[in-house]
mmCIF file with all atom_site columns, C-alpha atoms in Angstrom:
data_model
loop_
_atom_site.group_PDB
_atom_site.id
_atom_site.type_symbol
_atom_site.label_atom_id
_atom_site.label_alt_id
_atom_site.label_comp_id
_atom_site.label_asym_id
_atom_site.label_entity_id
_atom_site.label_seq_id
_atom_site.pdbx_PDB_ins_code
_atom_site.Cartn_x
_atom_site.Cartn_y
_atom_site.Cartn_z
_atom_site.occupancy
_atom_site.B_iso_or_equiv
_atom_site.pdbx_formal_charge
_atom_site.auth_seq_id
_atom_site.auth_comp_id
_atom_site.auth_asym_id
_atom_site.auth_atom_id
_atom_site.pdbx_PDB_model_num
ATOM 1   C CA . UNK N 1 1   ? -82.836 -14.963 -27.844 1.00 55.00 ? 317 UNK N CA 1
ATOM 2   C CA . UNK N 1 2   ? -84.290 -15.943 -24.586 1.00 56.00 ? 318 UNK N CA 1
ATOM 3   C CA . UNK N 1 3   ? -82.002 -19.510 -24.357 1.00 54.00 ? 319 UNK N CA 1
ATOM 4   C CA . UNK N 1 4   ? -78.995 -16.920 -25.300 1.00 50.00 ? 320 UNK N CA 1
ATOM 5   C CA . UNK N 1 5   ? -79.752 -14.560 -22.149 1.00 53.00 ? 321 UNK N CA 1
ATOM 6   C CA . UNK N 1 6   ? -80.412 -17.656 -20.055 1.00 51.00 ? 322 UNK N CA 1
ATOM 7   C CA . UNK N 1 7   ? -76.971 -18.720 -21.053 1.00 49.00 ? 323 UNK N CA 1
ATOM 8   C CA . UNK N 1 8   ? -75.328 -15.364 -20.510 1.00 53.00 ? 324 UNK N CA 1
ATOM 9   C CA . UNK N 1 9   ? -76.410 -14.964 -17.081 1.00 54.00 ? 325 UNK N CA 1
ATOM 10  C CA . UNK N 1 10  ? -75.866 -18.585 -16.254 1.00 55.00 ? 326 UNK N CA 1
ATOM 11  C CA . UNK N 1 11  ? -72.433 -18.456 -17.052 1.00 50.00 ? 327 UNK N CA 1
ATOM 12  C CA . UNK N 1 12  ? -71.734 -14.829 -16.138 1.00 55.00 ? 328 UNK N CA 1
ATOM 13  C CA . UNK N 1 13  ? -73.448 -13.960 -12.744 1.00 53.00 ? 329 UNK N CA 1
ATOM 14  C CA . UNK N 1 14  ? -71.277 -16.072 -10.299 1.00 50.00 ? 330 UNK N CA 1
ATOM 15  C CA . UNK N 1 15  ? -68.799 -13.648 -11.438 1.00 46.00 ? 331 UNK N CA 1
ATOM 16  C CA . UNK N 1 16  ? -70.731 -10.185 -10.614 1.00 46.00 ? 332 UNK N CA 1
ATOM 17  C CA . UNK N 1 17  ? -69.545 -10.161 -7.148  1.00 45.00 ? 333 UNK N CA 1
ATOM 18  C CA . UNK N 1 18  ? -66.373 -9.058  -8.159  1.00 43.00 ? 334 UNK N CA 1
ATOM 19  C CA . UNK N 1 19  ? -67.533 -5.704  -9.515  1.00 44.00 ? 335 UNK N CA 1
ATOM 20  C CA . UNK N 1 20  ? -68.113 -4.183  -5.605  1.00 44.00 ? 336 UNK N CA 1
ATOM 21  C CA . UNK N 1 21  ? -64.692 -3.624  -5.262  1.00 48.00 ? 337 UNK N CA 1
ATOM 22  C CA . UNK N 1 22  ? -64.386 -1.154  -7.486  1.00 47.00 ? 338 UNK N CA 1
ATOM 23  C CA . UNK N 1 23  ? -66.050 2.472   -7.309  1.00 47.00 ? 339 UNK N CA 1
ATOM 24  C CA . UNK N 1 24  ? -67.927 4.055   -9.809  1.00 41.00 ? 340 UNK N CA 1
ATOM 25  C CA . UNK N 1 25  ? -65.276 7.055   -10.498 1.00 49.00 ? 341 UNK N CA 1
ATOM 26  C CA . UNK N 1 26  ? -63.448 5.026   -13.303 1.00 58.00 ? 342 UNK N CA 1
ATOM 27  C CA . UNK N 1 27  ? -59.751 5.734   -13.915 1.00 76.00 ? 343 UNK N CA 1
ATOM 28  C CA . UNK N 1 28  ? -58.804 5.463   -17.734 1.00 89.00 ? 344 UNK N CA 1
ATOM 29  C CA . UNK N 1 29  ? -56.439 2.574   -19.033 1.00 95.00 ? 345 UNK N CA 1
ATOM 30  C CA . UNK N 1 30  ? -53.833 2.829   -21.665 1.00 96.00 ? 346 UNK N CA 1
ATOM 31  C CA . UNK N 1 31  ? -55.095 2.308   -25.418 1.00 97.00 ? 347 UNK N CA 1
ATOM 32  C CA . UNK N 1 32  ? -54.157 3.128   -28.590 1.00 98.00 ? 348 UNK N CA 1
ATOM 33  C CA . UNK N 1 33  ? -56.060 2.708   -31.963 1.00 98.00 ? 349 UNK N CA 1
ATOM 34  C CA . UNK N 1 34  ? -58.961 1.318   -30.301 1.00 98.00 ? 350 UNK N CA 1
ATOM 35  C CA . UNK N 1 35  ? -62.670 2.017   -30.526 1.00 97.00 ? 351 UNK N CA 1
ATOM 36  C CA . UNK N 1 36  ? -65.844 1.161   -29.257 1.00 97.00 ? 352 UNK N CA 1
ATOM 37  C CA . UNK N 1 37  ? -69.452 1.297   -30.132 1.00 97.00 ? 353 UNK N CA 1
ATOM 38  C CA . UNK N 1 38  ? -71.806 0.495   -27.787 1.00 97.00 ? 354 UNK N CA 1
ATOM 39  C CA . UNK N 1 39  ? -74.610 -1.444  -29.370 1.00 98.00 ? 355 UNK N CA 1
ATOM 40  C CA . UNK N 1 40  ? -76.988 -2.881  -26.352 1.00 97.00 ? 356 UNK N CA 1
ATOM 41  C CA . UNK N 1 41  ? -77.548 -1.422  -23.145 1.00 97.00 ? 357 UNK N CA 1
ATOM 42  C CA . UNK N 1 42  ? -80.253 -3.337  -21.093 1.00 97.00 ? 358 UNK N CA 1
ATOM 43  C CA . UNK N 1 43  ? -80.610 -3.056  -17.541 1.00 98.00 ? 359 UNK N CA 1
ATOM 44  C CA . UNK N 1 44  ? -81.403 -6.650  -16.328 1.00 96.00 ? 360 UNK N CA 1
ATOM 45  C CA . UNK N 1 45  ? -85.318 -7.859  -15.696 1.00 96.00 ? 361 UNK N CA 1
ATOM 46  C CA . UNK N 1 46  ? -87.460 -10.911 -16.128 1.00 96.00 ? 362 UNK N CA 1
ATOM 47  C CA . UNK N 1 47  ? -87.170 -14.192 -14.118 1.00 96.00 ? 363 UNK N CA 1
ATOM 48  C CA . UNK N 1 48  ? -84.068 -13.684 -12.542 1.00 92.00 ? 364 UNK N CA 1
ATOM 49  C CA . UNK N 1 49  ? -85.696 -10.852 -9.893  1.00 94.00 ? 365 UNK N CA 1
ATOM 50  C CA . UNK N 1 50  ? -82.612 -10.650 -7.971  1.00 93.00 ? 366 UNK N CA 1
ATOM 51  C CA . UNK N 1 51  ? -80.598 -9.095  -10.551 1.00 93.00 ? 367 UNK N CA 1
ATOM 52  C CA . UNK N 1 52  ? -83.600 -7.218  -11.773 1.00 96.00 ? 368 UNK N CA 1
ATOM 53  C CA . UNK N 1 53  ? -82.682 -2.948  -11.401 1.00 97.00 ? 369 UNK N CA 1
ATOM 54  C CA . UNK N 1 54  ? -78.803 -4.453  -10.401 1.00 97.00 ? 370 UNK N CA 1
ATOM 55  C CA . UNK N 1 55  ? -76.879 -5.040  -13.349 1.00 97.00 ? 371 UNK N CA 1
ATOM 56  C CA . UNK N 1 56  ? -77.518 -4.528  -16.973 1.00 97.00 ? 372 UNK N CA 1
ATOM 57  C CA . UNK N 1 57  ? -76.256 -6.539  -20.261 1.00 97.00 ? 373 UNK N CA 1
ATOM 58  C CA . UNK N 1 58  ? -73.926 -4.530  -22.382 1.00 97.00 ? 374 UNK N CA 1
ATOM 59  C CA . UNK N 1 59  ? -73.101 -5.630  -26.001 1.00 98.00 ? 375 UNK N CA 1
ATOM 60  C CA . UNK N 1 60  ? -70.168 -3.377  -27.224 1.00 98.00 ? 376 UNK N CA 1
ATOM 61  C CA . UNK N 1 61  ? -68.509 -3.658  -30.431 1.00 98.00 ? 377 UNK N CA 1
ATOM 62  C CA . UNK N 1 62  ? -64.559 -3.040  -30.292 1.00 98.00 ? 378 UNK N CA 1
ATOM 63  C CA . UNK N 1 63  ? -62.476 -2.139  -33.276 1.00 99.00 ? 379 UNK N CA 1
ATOM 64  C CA . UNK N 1 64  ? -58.371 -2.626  -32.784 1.00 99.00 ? 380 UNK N CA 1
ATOM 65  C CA . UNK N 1 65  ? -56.511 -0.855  -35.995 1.00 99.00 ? 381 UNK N CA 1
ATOM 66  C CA . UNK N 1 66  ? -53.268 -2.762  -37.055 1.00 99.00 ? 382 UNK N CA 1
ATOM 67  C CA . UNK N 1 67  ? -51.074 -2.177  -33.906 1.00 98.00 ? 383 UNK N CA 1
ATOM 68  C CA . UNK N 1 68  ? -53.842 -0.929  -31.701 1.00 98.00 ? 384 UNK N CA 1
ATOM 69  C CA . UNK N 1 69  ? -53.472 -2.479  -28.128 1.00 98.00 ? 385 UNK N CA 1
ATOM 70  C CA . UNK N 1 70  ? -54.891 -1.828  -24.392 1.00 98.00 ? 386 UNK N CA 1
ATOM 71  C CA . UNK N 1 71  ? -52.549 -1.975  -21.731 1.00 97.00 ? 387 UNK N CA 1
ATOM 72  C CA . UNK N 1 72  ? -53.059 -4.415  -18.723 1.00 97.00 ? 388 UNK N CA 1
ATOM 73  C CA . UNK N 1 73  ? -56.169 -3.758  -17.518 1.00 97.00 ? 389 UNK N CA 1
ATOM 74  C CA . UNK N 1 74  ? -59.651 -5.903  -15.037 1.00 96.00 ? 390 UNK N CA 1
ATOM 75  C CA . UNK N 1 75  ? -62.974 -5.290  -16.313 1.00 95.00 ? 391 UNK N CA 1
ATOM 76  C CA . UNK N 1 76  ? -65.612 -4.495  -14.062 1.00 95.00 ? 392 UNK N CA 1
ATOM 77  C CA . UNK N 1 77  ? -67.631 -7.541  -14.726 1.00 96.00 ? 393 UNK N CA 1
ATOM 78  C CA . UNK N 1 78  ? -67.174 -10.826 -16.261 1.00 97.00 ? 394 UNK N CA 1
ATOM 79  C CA . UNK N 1 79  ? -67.944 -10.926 -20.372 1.00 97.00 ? 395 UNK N CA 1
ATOM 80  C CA . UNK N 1 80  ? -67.346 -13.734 -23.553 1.00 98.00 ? 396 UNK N CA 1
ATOM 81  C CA . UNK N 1 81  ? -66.035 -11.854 -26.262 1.00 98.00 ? 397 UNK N CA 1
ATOM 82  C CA . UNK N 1 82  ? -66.231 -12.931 -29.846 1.00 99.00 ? 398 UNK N CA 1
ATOM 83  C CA . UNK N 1 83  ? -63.733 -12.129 -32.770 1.00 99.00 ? 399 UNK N CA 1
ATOM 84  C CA . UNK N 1 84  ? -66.131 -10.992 -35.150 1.00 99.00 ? 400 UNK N CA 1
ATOM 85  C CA . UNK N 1 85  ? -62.686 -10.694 -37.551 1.00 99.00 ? 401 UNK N CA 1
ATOM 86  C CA . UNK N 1 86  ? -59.139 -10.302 -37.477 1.00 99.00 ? 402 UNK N CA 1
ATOM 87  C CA . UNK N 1 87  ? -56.900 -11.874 -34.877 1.00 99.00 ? 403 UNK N CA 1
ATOM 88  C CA . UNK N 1 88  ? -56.647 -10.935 -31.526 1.00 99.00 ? 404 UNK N CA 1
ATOM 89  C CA . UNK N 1 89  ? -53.584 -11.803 -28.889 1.00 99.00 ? 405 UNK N CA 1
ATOM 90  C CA . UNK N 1 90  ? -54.458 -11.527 -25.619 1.00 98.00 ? 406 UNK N CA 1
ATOM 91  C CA . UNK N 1 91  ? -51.489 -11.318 -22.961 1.00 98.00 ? 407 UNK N CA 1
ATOM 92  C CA . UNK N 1 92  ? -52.467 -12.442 -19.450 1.00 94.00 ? 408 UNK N CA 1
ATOM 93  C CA . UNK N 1 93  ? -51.537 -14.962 -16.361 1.00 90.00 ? 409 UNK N CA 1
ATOM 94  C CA . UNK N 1 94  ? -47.590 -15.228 -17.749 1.00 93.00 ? 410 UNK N CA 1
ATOM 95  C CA . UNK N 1 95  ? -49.278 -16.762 -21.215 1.00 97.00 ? 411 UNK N CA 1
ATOM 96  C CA . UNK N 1 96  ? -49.926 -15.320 -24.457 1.00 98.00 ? 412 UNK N CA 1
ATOM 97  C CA . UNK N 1 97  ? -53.141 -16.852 -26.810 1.00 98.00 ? 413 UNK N CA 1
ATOM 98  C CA . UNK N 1 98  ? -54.451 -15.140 -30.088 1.00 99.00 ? 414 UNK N CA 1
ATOM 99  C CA . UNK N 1 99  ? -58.043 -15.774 -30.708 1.00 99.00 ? 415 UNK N CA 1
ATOM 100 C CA . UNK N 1 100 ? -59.058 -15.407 -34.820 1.00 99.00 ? 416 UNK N CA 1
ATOM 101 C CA . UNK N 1 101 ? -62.383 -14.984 -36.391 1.00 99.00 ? 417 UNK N CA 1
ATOM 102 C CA . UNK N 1 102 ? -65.320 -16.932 -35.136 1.00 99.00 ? 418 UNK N CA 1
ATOM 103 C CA . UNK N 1 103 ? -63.682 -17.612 -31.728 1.00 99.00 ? 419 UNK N CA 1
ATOM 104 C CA . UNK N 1 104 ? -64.751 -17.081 -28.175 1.00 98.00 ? 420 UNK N CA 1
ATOM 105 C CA . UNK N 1 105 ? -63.243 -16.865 -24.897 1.00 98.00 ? 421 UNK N CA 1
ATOM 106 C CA . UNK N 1 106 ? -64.144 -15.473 -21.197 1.00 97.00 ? 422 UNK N CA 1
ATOM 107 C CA . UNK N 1 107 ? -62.575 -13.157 -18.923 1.00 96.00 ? 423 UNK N CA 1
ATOM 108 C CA . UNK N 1 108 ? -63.693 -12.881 -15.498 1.00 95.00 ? 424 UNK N CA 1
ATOM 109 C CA . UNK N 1 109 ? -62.526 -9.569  -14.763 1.00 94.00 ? 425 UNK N CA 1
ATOM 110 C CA . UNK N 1 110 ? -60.195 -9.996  -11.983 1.00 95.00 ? 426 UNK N CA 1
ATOM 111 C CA . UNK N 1 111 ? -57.034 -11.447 -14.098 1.00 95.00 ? 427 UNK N CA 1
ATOM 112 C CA . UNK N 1 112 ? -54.919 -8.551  -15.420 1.00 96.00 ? 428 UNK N CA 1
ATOM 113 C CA . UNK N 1 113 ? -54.499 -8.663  -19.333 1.00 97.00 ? 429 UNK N CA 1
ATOM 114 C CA . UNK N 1 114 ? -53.414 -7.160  -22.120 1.00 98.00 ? 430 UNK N CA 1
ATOM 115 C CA . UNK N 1 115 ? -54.614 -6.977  -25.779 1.00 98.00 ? 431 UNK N CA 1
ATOM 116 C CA . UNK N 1 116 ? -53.095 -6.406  -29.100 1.00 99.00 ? 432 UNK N CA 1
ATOM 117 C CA . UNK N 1 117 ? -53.502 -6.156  -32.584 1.00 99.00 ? 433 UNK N CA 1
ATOM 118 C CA . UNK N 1 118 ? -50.137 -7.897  -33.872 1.00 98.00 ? 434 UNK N CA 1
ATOM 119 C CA . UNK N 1 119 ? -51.244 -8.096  -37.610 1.00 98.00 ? 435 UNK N CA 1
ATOM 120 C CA . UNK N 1 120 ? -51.694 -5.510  -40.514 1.00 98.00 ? 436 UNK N CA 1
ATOM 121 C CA . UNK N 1 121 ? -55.631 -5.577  -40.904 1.00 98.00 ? 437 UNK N CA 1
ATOM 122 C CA . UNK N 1 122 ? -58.595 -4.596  -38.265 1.00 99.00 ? 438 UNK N CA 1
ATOM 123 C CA . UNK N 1 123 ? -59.773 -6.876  -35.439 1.00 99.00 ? 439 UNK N CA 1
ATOM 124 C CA . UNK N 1 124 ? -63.210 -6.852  -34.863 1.00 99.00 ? 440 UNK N CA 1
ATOM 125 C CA . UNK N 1 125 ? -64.594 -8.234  -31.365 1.00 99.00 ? 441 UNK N CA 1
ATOM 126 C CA . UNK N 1 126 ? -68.107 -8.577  -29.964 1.00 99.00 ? 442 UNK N CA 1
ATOM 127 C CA . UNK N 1 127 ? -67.798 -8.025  -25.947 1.00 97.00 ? 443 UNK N CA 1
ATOM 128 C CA . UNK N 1 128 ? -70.935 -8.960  -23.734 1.00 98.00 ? 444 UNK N CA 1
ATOM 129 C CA . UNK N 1 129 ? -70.054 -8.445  -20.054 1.00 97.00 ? 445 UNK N CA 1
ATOM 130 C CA . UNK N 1 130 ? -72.538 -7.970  -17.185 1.00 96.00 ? 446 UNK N CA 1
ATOM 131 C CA . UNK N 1 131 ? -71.954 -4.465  -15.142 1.00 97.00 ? 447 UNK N CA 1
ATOM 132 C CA . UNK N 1 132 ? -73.737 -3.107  -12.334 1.00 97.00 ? 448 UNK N CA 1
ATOM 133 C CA . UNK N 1 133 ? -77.124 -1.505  -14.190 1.00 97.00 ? 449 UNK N CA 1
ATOM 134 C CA . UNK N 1 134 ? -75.463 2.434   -13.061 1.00 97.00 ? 450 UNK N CA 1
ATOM 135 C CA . UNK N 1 135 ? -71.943 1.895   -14.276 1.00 95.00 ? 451 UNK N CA 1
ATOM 136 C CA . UNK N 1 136 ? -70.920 4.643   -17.080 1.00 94.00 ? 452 UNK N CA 1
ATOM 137 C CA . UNK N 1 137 ? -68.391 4.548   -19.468 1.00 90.00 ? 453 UNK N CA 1
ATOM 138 C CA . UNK N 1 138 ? -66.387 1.618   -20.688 1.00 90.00 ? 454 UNK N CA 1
ATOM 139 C CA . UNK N 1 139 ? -65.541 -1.724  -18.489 1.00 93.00 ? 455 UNK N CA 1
ATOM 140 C CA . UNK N 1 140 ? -61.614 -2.029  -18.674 1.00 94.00 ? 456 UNK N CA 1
ATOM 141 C CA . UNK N 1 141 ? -59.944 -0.337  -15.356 1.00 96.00 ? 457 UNK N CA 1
ATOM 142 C CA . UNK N 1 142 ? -56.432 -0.299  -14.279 1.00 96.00 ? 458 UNK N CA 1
ATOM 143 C CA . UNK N 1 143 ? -55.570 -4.049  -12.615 1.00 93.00 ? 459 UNK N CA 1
ATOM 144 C CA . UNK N 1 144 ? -56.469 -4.353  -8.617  1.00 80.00 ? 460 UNK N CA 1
ATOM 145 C CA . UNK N 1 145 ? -53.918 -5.005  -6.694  1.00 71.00 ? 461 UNK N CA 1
ATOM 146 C CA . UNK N 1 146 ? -54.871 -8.738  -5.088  1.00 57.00 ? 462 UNK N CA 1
#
């Protein structure tokens, strides 16, 4: 566990810096047939003091019905997700890529996307994403103008 939050905030604090631009009043972004459960919600300590009391590590579980989608939309901090099942396509940067069970990929935060359920059974995906530690509510907010 301790090499697997090593990793996480190896790969995912460069990014953090990104998540000042954007206030804590969220503004809600189109979805349909999508829900989430959040399942870990640490706020950051140990080694690493200077994101100690900052940010915290959130571990949310998303479920996409057959033709659930959410519009284009940032995140508020960087995050791997994993397709725990199902197939996922994810529309972003004028290219379209669908991720199936067992895969991974990153989003930084600050690239507009979109993401669909194109098939007839549930898509299951595993989100961990770094947020500042007083953020509320879910990560995905309308796309900032650049």
């Amino acid at each position: 566990m301790k090499r697997l939050t090593l990793l996480l905030f190896a790969v995912l604090v460069p990014m953090v810096g990104y998540v000042v631009g954007y206030a804590s009043a969220q503004q809600q972004v189109d979805r349909k047939g999508v829900a989430s459960i959040v399942k870990v919600d640490q706020v950051m300590s140990g080694y690493l003091t200077e994101l100690n009391g900052k940010y915290k590590l959130i571990v949310t579980e998303i479920t996409f019905e057959p033709g659930g989608n959410i519009a284009e939309h940032h995140h508020v901090g960087p995050g791997i997700r994993f397709v725990a099942s199902g197939e996922l396509t994810l529309v972003g940067e004028g290219k379209t890529r669908t991720y199936k069970t067992g895969e991974y990929f990153y989003e930084s935060g600050d690239v507009t996307t979109a993401a669909y359920n194109k098939t007839t059974s549930p898509v299951r995906i595993i989100n961990f994403e770094i947020l500042p530690a007083d953020w509320k509510g879910g990560s995905a907010v309308p796309p900032k103008s650049k």
